[in-house]
XYZ file of N, CA and C in Angstrom:
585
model
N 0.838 -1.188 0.000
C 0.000 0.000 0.000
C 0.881 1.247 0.000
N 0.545 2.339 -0.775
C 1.635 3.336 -1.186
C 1.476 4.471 0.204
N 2.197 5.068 0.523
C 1.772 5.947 1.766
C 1.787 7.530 1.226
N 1.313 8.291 0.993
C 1.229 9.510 0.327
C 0.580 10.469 2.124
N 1.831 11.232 2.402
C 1.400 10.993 4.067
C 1.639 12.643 4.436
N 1.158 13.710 3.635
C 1.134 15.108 3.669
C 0.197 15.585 5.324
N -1.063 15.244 5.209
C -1.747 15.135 6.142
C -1.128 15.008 7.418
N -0.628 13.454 7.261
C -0.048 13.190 8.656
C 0.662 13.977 9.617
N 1.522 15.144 8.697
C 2.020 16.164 9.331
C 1.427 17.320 10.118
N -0.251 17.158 9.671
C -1.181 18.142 10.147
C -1.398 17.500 11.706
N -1.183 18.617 12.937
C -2.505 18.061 13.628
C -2.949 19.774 14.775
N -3.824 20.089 14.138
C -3.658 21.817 14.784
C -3.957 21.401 16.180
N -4.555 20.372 17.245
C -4.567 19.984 18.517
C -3.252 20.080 19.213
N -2.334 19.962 18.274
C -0.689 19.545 19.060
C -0.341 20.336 20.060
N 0.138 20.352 20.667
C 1.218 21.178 21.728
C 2.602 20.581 21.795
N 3.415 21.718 21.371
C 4.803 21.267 21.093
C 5.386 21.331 22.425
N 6.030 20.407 22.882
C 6.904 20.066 24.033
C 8.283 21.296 24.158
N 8.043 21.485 25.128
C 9.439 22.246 25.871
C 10.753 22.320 24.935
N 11.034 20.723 24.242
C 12.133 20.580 23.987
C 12.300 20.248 22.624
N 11.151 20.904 21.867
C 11.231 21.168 20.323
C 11.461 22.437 19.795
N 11.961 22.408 19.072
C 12.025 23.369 17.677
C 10.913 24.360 17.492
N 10.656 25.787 17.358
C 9.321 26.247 16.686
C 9.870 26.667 15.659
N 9.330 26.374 14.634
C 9.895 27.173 13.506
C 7.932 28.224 13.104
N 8.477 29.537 12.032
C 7.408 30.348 11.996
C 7.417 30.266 10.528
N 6.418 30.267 9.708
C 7.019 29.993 8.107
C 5.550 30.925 7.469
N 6.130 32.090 6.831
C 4.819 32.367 5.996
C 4.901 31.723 4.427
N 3.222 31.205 3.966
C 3.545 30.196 2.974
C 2.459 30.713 2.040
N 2.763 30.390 0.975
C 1.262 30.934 -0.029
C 1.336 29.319 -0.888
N 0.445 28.269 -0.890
C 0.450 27.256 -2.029
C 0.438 27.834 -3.123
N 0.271 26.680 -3.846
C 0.849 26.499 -5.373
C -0.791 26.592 -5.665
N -1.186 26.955 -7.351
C -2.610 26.497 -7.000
C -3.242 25.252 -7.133
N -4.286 24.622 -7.074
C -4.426 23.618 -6.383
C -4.164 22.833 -5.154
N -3.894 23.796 -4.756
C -3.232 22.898 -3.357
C -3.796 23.494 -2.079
N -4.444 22.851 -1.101
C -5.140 23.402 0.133
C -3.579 24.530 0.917
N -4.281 24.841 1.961
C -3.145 25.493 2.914
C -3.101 24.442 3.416
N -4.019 23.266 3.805
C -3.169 22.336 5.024
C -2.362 21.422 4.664
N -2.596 20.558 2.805
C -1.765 19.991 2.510
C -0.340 20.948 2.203
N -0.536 22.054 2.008
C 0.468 22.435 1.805
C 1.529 23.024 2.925
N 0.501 22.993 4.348
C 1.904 23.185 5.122
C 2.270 21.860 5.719
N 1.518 20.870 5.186
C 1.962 19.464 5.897
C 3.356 19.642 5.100
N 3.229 19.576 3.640
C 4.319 19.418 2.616
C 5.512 20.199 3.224
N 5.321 21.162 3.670
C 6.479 22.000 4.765
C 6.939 21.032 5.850
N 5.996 21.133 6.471
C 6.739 20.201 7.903
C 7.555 18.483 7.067
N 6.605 17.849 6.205
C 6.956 16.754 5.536
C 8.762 17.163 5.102
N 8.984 17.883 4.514
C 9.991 17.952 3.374
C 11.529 18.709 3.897
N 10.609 19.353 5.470
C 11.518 19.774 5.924
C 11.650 18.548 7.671
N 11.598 18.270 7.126
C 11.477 16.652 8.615
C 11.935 15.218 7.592
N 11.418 14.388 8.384
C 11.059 13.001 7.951
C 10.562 12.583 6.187
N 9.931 13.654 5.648
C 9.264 13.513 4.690
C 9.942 13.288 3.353
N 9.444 13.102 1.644
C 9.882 13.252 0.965
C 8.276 13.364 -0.067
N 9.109 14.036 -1.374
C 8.000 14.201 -2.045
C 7.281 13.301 -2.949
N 8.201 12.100 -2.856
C 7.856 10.909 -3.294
C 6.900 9.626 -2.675
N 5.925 8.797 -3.518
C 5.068 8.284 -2.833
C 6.059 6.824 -1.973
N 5.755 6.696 -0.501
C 6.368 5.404 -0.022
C 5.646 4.440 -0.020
N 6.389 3.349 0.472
C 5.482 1.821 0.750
C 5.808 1.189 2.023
N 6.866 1.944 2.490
C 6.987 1.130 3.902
C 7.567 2.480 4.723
N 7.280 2.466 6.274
C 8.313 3.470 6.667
C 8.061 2.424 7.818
N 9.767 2.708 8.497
C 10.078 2.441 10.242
C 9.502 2.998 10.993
N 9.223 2.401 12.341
C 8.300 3.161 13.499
C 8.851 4.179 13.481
N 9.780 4.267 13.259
C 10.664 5.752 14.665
C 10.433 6.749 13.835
N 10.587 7.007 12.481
C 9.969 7.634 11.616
C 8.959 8.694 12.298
N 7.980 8.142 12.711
C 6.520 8.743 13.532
C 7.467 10.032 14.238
N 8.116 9.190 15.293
C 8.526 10.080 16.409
C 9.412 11.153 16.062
N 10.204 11.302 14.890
C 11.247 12.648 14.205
C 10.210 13.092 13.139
N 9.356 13.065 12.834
C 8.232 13.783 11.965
C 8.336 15.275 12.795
N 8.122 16.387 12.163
C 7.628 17.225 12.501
C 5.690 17.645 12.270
N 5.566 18.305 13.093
C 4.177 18.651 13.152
C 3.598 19.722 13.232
N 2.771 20.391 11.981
C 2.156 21.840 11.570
C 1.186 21.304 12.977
N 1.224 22.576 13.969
C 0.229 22.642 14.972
C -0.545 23.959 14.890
N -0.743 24.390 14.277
C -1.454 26.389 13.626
C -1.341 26.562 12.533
N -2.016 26.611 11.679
C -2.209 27.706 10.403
C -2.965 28.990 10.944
N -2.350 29.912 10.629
C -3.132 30.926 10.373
C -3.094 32.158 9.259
N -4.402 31.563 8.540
C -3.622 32.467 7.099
C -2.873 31.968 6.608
N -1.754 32.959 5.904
C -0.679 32.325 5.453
C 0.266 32.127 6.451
N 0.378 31.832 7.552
C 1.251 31.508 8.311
C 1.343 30.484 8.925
N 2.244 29.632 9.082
C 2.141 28.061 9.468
C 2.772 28.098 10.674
N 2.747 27.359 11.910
C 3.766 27.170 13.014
C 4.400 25.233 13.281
N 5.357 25.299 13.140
C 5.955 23.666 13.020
C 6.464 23.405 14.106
N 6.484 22.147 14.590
C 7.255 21.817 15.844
C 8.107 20.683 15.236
N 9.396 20.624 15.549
C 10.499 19.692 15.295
C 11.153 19.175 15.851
N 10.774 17.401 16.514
C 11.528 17.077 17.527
C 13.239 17.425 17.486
N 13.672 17.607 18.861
C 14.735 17.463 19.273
C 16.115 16.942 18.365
N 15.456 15.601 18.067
C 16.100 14.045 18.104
C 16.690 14.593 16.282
N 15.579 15.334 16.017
C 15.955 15.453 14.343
C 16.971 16.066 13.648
N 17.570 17.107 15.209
C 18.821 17.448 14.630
C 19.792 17.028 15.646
N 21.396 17.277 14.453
C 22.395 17.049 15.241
C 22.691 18.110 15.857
N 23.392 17.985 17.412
C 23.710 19.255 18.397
C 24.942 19.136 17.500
N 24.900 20.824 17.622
C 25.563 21.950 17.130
C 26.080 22.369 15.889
N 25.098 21.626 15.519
C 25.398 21.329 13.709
C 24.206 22.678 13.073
N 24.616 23.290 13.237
C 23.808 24.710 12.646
C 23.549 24.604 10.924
N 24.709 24.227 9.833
C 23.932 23.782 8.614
C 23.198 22.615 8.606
N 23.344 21.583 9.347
C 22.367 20.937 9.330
C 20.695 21.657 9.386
N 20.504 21.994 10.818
C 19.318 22.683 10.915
C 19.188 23.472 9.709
N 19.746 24.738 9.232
C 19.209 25.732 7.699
C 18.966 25.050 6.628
N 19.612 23.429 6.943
C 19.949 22.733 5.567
C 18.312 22.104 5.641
N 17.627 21.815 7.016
C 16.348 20.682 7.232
C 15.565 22.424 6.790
N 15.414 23.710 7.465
C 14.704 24.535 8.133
C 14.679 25.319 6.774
N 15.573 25.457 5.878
C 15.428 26.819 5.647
C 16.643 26.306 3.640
N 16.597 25.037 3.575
C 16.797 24.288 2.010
C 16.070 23.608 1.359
N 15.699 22.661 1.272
C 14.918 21.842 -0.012
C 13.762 22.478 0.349
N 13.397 22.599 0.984
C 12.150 23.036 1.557
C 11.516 24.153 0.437
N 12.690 25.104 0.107
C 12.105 26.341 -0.441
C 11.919 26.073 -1.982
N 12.116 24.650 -2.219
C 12.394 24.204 -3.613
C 11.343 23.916 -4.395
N 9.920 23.659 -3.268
C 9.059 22.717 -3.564
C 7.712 23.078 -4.614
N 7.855 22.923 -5.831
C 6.222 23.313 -6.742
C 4.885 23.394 -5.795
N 4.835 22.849 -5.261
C 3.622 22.788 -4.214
C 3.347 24.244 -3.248
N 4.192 24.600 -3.453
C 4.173 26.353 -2.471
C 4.900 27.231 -3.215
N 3.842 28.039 -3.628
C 4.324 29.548 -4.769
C 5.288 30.280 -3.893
N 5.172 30.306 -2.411
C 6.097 31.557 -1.582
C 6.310 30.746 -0.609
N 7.727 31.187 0.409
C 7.513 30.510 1.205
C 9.113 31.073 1.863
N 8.615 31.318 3.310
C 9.713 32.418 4.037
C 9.742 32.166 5.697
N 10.743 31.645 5.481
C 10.999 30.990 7.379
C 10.631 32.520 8.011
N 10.208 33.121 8.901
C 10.161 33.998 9.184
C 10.575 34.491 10.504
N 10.701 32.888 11.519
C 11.385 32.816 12.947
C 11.426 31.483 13.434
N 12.253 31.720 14.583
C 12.710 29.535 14.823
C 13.307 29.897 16.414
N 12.732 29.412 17.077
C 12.783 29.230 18.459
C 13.525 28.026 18.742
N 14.652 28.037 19.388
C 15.550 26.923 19.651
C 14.944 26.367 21.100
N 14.960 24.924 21.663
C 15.340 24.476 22.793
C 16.369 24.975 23.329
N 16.629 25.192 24.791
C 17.616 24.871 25.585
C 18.465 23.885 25.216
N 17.934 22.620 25.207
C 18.887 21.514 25.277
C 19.585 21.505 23.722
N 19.109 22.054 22.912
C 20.000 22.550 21.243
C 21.099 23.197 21.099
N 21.085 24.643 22.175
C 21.054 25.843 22.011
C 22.460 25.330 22.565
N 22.405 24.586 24.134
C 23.640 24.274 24.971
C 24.698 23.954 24.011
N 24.669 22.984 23.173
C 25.607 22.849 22.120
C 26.228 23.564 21.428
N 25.841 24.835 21.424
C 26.751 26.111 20.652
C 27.726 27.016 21.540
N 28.862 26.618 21.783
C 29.714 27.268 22.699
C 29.609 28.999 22.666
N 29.402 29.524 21.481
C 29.054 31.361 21.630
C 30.579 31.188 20.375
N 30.770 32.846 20.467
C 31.510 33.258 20.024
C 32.892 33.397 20.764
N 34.141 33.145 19.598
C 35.195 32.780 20.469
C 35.695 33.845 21.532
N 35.483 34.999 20.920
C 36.054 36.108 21.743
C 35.128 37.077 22.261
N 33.978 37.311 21.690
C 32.560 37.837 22.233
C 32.997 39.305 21.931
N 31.927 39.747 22.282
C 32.140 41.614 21.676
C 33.198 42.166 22.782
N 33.233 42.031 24.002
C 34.301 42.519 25.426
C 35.613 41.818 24.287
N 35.445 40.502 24.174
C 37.436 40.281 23.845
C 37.343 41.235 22.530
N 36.327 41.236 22.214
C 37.076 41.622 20.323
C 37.197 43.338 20.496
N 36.746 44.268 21.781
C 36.943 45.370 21.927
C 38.242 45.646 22.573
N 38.514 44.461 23.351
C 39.799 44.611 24.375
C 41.319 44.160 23.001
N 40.862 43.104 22.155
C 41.643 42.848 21.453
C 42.295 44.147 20.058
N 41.186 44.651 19.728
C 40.997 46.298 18.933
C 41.275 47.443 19.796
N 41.423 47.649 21.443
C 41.603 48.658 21.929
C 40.705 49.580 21.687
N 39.257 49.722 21.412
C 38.268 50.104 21.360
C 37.184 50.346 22.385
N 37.204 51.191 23.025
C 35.663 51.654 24.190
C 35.206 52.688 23.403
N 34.012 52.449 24.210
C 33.133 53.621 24.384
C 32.719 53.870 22.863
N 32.567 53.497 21.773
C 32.132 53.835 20.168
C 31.643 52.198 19.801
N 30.874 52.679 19.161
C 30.337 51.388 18.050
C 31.712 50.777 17.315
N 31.653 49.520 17.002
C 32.839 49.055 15.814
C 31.967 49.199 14.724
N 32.755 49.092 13.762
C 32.478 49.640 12.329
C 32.323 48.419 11.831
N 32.209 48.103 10.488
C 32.777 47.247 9.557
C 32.486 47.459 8.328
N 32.513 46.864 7.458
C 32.394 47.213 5.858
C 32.771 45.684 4.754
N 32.129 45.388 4.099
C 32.021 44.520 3.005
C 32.330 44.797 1.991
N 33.426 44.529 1.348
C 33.867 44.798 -0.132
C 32.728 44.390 -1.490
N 32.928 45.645 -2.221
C 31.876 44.572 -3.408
C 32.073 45.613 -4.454
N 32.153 44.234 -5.666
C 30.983 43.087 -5.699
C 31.693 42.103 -4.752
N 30.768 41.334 -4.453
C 31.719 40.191 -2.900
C 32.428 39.411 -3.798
N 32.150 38.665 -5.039
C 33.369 37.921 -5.566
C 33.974 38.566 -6.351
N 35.153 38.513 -7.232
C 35.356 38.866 -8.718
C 37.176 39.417 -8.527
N 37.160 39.685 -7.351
C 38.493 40.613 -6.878
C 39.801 39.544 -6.911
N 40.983 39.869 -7.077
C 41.683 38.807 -6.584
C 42.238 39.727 -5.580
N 42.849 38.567 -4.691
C 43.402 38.939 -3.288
C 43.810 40.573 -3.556
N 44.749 40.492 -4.141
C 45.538 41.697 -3.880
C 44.496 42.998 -3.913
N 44.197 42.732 -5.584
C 42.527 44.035 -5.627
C 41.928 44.175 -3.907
N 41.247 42.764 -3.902
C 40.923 42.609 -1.651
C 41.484 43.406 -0.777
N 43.105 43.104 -1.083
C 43.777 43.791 0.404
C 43.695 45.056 0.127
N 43.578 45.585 -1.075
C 44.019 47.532 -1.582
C 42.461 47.975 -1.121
N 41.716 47.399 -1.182
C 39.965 47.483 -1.089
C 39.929 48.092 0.306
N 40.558 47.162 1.430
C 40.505 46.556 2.887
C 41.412 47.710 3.792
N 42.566 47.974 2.517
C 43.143 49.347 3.128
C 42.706 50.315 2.828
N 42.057 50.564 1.924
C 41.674 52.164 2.063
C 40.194 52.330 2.933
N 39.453 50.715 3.245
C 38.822 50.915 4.509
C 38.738 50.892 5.699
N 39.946 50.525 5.731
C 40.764 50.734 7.030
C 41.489 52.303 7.375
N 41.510 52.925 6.379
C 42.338 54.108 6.063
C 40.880 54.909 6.056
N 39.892 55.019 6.128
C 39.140 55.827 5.890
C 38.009 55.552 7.198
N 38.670 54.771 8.352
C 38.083 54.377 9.383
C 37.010 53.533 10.232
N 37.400 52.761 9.171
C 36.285 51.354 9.739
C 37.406 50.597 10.469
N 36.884 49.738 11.568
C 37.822 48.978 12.074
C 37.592 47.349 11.817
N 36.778 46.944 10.530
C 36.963 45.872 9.976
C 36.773 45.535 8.629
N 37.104 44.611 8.241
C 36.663 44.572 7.042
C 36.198 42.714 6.936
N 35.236 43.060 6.260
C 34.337 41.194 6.130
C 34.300 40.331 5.024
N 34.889 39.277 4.972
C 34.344 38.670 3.737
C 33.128 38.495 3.668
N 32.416 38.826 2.366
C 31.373 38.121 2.001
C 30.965 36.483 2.169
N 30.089 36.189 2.371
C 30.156 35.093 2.913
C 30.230 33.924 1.901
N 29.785 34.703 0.376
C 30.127 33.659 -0.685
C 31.661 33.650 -1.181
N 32.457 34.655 -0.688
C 33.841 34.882 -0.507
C 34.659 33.759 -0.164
N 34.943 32.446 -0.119
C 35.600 31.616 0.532
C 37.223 31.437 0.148
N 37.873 30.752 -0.573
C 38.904 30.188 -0.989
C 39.376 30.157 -2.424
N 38.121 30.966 -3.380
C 38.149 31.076 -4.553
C 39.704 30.950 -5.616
N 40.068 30.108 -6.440
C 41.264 29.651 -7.561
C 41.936 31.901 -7.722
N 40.971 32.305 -7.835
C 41.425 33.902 -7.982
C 41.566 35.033 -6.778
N 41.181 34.027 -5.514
C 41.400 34.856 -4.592
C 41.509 33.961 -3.400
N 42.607 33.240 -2.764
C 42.637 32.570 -2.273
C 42.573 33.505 -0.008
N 42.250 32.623 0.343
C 42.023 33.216 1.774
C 43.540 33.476 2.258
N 44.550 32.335 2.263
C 45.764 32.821 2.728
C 46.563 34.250 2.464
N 46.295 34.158 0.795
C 46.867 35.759 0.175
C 46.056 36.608 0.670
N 44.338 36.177 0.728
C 44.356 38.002 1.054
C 44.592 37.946 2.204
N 44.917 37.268 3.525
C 44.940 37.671 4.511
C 46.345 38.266 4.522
């Protein structure tokens, strides 16, 4: 028997436990498509689910499902066990929360809009290495805002173009300068040179 299991993700009775996930998602379907199958297809695709019809699933399956517990309007609210992500694996979560998800024909729009972590998730993220106190004590900086500034276009530069970029914003008084975040290791601009 084929399992076509959109629904299953519905149950607006739910109450999400202490130690789940909320995610906030505004959604507009595709047409033909209800709002409830279509925010099951959310919780489905971004959980346990796939968009393909099954024939068998494992118990445990049930228990890492996520579950649309509110529509309202266009706005959906999801609960996501615990268990479904790995601690401290942050692309994981954007990769379940906020990737394939946005891929799907079945929903014309569709925009995470907020995500409430557990405690017991959250513990797994040590913070930042030096926090705003070290990175002011490390810059010799009180009492003023830090600056920063983004080169652009963010790719296209090679290092050197980067560092001449980085000094004259440094020279003109910002006290950082950021890679872009699609900026990585690029064959024309490698991270070691520009640093």
């Amino acid at each position: 028997m084929a399992i076509d299991w959109y629904m299953d993700f519905v149950d607006k009775g739910y109450e999400p436990a202490k130690d789940e996930l909320d995610a906030l998602f505004y959604f507009e379907p595709a047409a033909g498509i209800s709002s409830e199958e279509a925010a099951g297809r959310i919780a489905s695709e971004s959980s346990t689910g796939t968009w393909t019809t099954l024939h068998a699933l494992p118990p445990r399956m049930r228990d890492l499902q996520a579950t649309v517990y509110e529509i309202d309007g266009r706005y959906v609210r999801i609960a996501y066990p615990q268990g479904l992500w790995e601690e401290g694996n942050a692309a994981q979560l954007l990769s379940g929360i906020a990737g394939n998800v946005f891929g799907m024909k079945a929903i014309k729009n569709l925009r995470l809009i907020d995500v409430s972590l557990p405690q017991g998730y959250i513990r797994h993220f040590k913070g930042p290495h030096f926090g705003m106190e070290g990175i002011r004590k490390m810059m010799r900086i009180e009492g003023r805002p830090l600056t920063g500034a983004v080169p652009k276009p963010k790719v296209g530069f090679s290092a050197r173009e980067h560092a001449e970029i980085g000094y004259e914003t440094w020279m003109g008084g910002f006290d950082f300068v950021k890679d872009d975040e699609n900026l990585t290791s690029t064959s024309f601009n490698r991270f070691e040179d520009r640093v």
